[in-house]
mmCIF file of C-alpha atoms in Angstrom:
data_model
loop_
_atom_site.group_PDB
_atom_site.id
_atom_site.type_symbol
_atom_site.label_atom_id
_atom_site.label_comp_id
_atom_site.label_asym_id
_atom_site.label_seq_id
_atom_site.Cartn_x
_atom_site.Cartn_y
_atom_site.Cartn_z
ATOM 1 C CA MET B 1 -5.569 74.989 -15.982
ATOM 2 C CA HIS B 2 -6.454 71.370 -16.863
ATOM 3 C CA ARG B 3 -10.138 72.208 -16.544
ATOM 4 C CA PHE B 4 -9.715 75.088 -19.015
ATOM 5 C CA LYS B 5 -8.120 72.734 -21.531
ATOM 6 C CA CYS B 6 -11.028 70.307 -21.156
ATOM 7 C CA ASN B 7 -13.533 73.136 -21.647
ATOM 8 C CA ALA B 8 -11.601 74.155 -24.755
ATOM 9 C CA CYS B 9 -11.803 70.549 -25.980
ATOM 10 C CA VAL B 10 -15.566 70.500 -25.441
ATOM 11 C CA LEU B 11 -15.811 73.756 -27.409
ATOM 12 C CA PHE B 12 -13.667 72.286 -30.183
ATOM 13 C CA VAL B 13 -15.797 69.150 -30.433
ATOM 14 C CA THR B 14 -18.977 71.242 -30.487
ATOM 15 C CA LEU B 15 -17.586 73.396 -33.303
ATOM 16 C CA LEU B 16 -16.333 70.401 -35.260
ATOM 17 C CA LEU B 17 -19.569 68.464 -34.941
ATOM 18 C CA GLY B 18 -21.512 71.488 -36.137
ATOM 19 C CA VAL B 19 -20.359 70.869 -39.716
ATOM 20 C CA ALA B 20 -22.826 70.728 -42.555
ATOM 21 C CA HIS B 21 -24.442 67.347 -43.166
ATOM 22 C CA SER B 22 -22.913 67.036 -46.632
ATOM 23 C CA SER B 23 -19.341 66.986 -45.349
ATOM 24 C CA VAL B 24 -19.875 64.566 -42.497
ATOM 25 C CA GLY B 25 -19.618 60.855 -43.121
ATOM 26 C CA ALA B 26 -20.002 61.379 -46.860
ATOM 27 C CA ALA B 27 -18.641 57.993 -47.961
ATOM 28 C CA GLU B 28 -21.068 55.185 -48.751
ATOM 29 C CA PRO B 29 -20.636 51.783 -47.101
ATOM 30 C CA PRO B 30 -18.131 49.500 -48.830
ATOM 31 C CA ASN B 31 -19.207 46.529 -50.937
ATOM 32 C CA SER B 32 -19.351 43.116 -49.323
ATOM 33 C CA PRO B 33 -16.191 40.965 -49.477
ATOM 34 C CA ALA B 34 -17.841 38.541 -51.942
ATOM 35 C CA GLY B 35 -18.247 41.398 -54.454
ATOM 36 C CA GLU B 36 -21.988 41.595 -53.918
ATOM 37 C CA SER B 37 -23.455 45.056 -53.496
ATOM 38 C CA PRO B 38 -25.930 44.922 -50.627
ATOM 39 C CA MET B 39 -28.498 47.694 -50.605
ATOM 40 C CA THR B 40 -27.591 50.698 -48.456
ATOM 41 C CA VAL B 41 -30.205 51.436 -45.810
ATOM 42 C CA HIS B 42 -30.489 54.702 -43.862
ATOM 43 C CA ALA B 43 -31.355 54.773 -40.173
ATOM 44 C CA THR B 44 -32.137 58.289 -38.948
ATOM 45 C CA GLY B 45 -33.031 59.892 -35.661
ATOM 46 C CA THR B 46 -31.616 61.961 -32.831
ATOM 47 C CA PHE B 47 -29.148 61.357 -30.047
ATOM 48 C CA GLU B 48 -28.074 62.866 -26.768
ATOM 49 C CA VAL B 49 -24.398 63.010 -25.927
ATOM 50 C CA ASN B 50 -22.582 63.382 -22.624
ATOM 51 C CA LEU B 51 -18.869 64.281 -22.758
ATOM 52 C CA VAL B 52 -16.913 64.043 -19.493
ATOM 53 C CA PRO B 53 -13.280 65.223 -19.235
ATOM 54 C CA LEU B 54 -10.864 62.482 -18.175
ATOM 55 C CA GLN B 55 -7.379 62.739 -16.688
ATOM 56 C CA LEU B 56 -4.420 62.406 -19.056
ATOM 57 C CA ASP B 57 -1.537 60.137 -18.019
ATOM 58 C CA GLN B 58 1.173 62.777 -18.448
ATOM 59 C CA SER B 59 1.095 66.486 -19.119
ATOM 60 C CA THR B 60 3.843 68.834 -20.187
ATOM 61 C CA ASP B 61 4.027 72.612 -20.267
ATOM 62 C CA GLY B 62 2.047 73.817 -23.262
ATOM 63 C CA ASP B 63 0.353 70.433 -23.739
ATOM 64 C CA LEU B 64 -2.941 71.083 -25.490
ATOM 65 C CA ARG B 65 -4.214 67.509 -25.456
ATOM 66 C CA GLY B 66 -7.529 66.486 -23.963
ATOM 67 C CA ARG B 67 -9.261 63.213 -23.167
ATOM 68 C CA MET B 68 -13.005 62.641 -22.666
ATOM 69 C CA SER B 69 -15.474 59.833 -22.189
ATOM 70 C CA ILE B 70 -18.423 59.694 -24.599
ATOM 71 C CA ASN B 71 -21.850 58.364 -23.647
ATOM 72 C CA LYS B 72 -24.733 58.587 -26.132
ATOM 73 C CA THR B 73 -28.381 57.594 -26.267
ATOM 74 C CA PHE B 74 -29.807 57.153 -29.785
ATOM 75 C CA GLN B 75 -33.529 57.442 -30.589
ATOM 76 C CA GLY B 76 -35.266 56.752 -33.891
ATOM 77 C CA ASP B 77 -34.443 53.990 -36.340
ATOM 78 C CA LEU B 78 -31.427 53.160 -34.164
ATOM 79 C CA GLU B 79 -32.455 52.547 -30.546
ATOM 80 C CA ALA B 80 -29.145 52.233 -28.748
ATOM 81 C CA THR B 81 -26.626 53.476 -26.249
ATOM 82 C CA SER B 82 -22.908 53.914 -26.739
ATOM 83 C CA VAL B 83 -19.795 54.301 -24.654
ATOM 84 C CA GLY B 84 -16.442 55.484 -25.903
ATOM 85 C CA GLU B 85 -13.379 57.590 -25.440
ATOM 86 C CA MET B 86 -12.021 60.608 -27.306
ATOM 87 C CA LEU B 87 -8.576 62.164 -27.569
ATOM 88 C CA THR B 88 -8.209 65.763 -28.727
ATOM 89 C CA ALA B 89 -5.313 67.944 -29.837
ATOM 90 C CA MET B 90 -5.704 71.699 -29.709
ATOM 91 C CA THR B 91 -3.187 74.061 -31.309
ATOM 92 C CA ALA B 92 -2.104 77.624 -30.734
ATOM 93 C CA THR B 93 -3.614 78.523 -34.135
ATOM 94 C CA THR B 94 -7.249 79.534 -33.884
ATOM 95 C CA GLY B 95 -9.450 77.083 -35.758
ATOM 96 C CA SER B 96 -6.911 74.256 -35.985
ATOM 97 C CA ALA B 97 -7.356 71.085 -33.931
ATOM 98 C CA ALA B 98 -8.163 67.384 -34.218
ATOM 99 C CA TYR B 99 -9.879 64.544 -32.435
ATOM 100 C CA ALA B 100 -10.073 60.780 -32.677
ATOM 101 C CA ALA B 101 -12.574 58.580 -30.894
ATOM 102 C CA ILE B 102 -13.804 55.013 -30.668
ATOM 103 C CA GLU B 103 -17.250 54.146 -29.351
ATOM 104 C CA ARG B 104 -19.184 50.879 -28.978
ATOM 105 C CA VAL B 105 -22.863 51.158 -29.968
ATOM 106 C CA THR B 106 -25.249 48.548 -28.523
ATOM 107 C CA GLY B 107 -28.925 48.312 -29.429
ATOM 108 C CA THR B 108 -31.421 47.628 -32.184
ATOM 109 C CA ILE B 109 -31.717 48.691 -35.838
ATOM 110 C CA GLY B 110 -35.115 47.588 -37.120
ATOM 111 C CA SER B 111 -35.572 44.073 -35.786
ATOM 112 C CA ARG B 112 -31.831 43.360 -35.563
ATOM 113 C CA ARG B 113 -30.050 43.551 -32.214
ATOM 114 C CA GLY B 114 -26.323 43.648 -31.519
ATOM 115 C CA SER B 115 -23.410 46.018 -31.292
ATOM 116 C CA PHE B 116 -20.748 47.591 -33.481
ATOM 117 C CA ALA B 117 -17.850 50.020 -33.104
ATOM 118 C CA LEU B 118 -17.614 53.516 -34.591
ATOM 119 C CA GLN B 119 -14.304 55.234 -35.357
ATOM 120 C CA HIS B 120 -14.270 59.076 -35.493
ATOM 121 C CA THR B 121 -11.649 61.242 -37.192
ATOM 122 C CA GLY B 122 -12.191 64.988 -36.912
ATOM 123 C CA ILE B 123 -9.902 67.712 -38.262
ATOM 124 C CA MET B 124 -10.202 71.499 -38.232
ATOM 125 C CA ASP B 125 -7.614 73.214 -40.440
ATOM 126 C CA ARG B 126 -7.867 76.969 -39.764
ATOM 127 C CA GLY B 127 -11.641 76.637 -39.592
ATOM 128 C CA ALA B 128 -12.109 74.177 -42.482
ATOM 129 C CA ARG B 129 -13.846 71.156 -40.926
ATOM 130 C CA ASP B 130 -13.791 67.493 -41.875
ATOM 131 C CA LEU B 131 -15.438 64.759 -39.795
ATOM 132 C CA ARG B 132 -15.628 61.097 -40.742
ATOM 133 C CA VAL B 133 -17.396 58.502 -38.617
ATOM 134 C CA THR B 134 -17.086 54.949 -39.908
ATOM 135 C CA ILE B 135 -18.297 51.576 -38.669
ATOM 136 C CA VAL B 136 -15.190 49.562 -37.799
ATOM 137 C CA PRO B 137 -14.987 46.615 -40.230
ATOM 138 C CA ASP B 138 -15.990 43.268 -38.711
ATOM 139 C CA SER B 139 -17.004 44.890 -35.393
ATOM 140 C CA GLY B 140 -20.685 43.891 -35.638
ATOM 141 C CA THR B 141 -22.013 41.279 -33.221
ATOM 142 C CA ASP B 142 -25.118 39.091 -33.007
ATOM 143 C CA ASP B 143 -27.770 40.195 -35.567
ATOM 144 C CA LEU B 144 -25.504 43.075 -36.672
ATOM 145 C CA THR B 145 -22.620 40.813 -37.742
ATOM 146 C CA GLY B 146 -21.302 42.071 -41.076
ATOM 147 C CA ILE B 147 -22.602 45.637 -40.695
ATOM 148 C CA ALA B 148 -20.644 48.250 -42.664
ATOM 149 C CA GLY B 149 -21.215 51.943 -43.228
ATOM 150 C CA THR B 150 -20.844 55.523 -42.110
ATOM 151 C CA LEU B 151 -22.563 57.848 -39.658
ATOM 152 C CA ALA B 152 -23.337 61.467 -40.540
ATOM 153 C CA ILE B 153 -23.974 63.929 -37.715
ATOM 154 C CA THR B 154 -25.938 67.170 -37.907
ATOM 155 C CA ILE B 155 -26.470 69.685 -35.108
ATOM 156 C CA ALA B 156 -29.306 72.157 -35.632
ATOM 157 C CA ASP B 157 -30.915 74.329 -32.964
ATOM 158 C CA GLY B 158 -29.113 72.355 -30.255
ATOM 159 C CA THR B 159 -30.474 68.980 -31.453
ATOM 160 C CA HIS B 160 -28.034 66.243 -32.500
ATOM 161 C CA SER B 161 -29.285 64.143 -35.437
ATOM 162 C CA TYR B 162 -27.727 61.156 -37.174
ATOM 163 C CA ASP B 163 -27.993 59.418 -40.526
ATOM 164 C CA LEU B 164 -26.490 55.938 -40.369
ATOM 165 C CA ALA B 165 -25.919 54.725 -43.950
ATOM 166 C CA TYR B 166 -25.294 51.006 -43.605
ATOM 167 C CA THR B 167 -25.363 47.619 -45.247
ATOM 168 C CA LEU B 168 -26.033 44.269 -43.601
ATOM 169 C CA PRO B 169 -25.869 40.753 -45.016
ATOM 170 C CA ASP B 170 -29.240 39.077 -45.513
ATOM 171 C CA ALA B 171 -30.900 38.123 -42.258
ATOM 172 C CA PRO B 172 -30.218 34.506 -41.320
ATOM 173 C CA ALA B 173 -33.095 32.086 -41.879
ATOM 174 C CA SER B 174 -35.218 31.765 -38.767
ATOM 175 C CA ASN B 175 -35.420 28.445 -37.021
ATOM 176 C CA ALA B 176 -39.050 27.335 -36.798
ATOM 177 C CA ASP B 177 -39.875 25.135 -33.834
#
């Protein structure tokens, strides 16, 4: 029975992530704290995702929760890997469910290397889908310190694509030896 719930969660996530590009991650990155408006840059490419069902701590009769690990490999403007975890809630109503996830992305965007966290919020309300994936504020490290933005996901013909709309503070001055 637990395996069936996990398979249902995988189906739910697949359906939710299949939303049209325009409704996924539609918000633009926020302005910088100093009130400056850094230019939004778009990093695009594809990614592969591996979802693995994980054990829940407690289960009750009729519990429709699920838990999965997320591992991704990004190709394109973002060359990176990510690890994360997802919680899902299925309902007895067809087409209604939700998921939340956090993942840590580590890699390179252009010539800048570091990591940042992504926060996912996905809702299906009787088939109406809404997915928002946002860079967690102040989660950037190394050359990606200060990164802000959103990630849009598109699935077409079995291929997962991304559009990372982001801002970064000016690159620090290089130290010449």
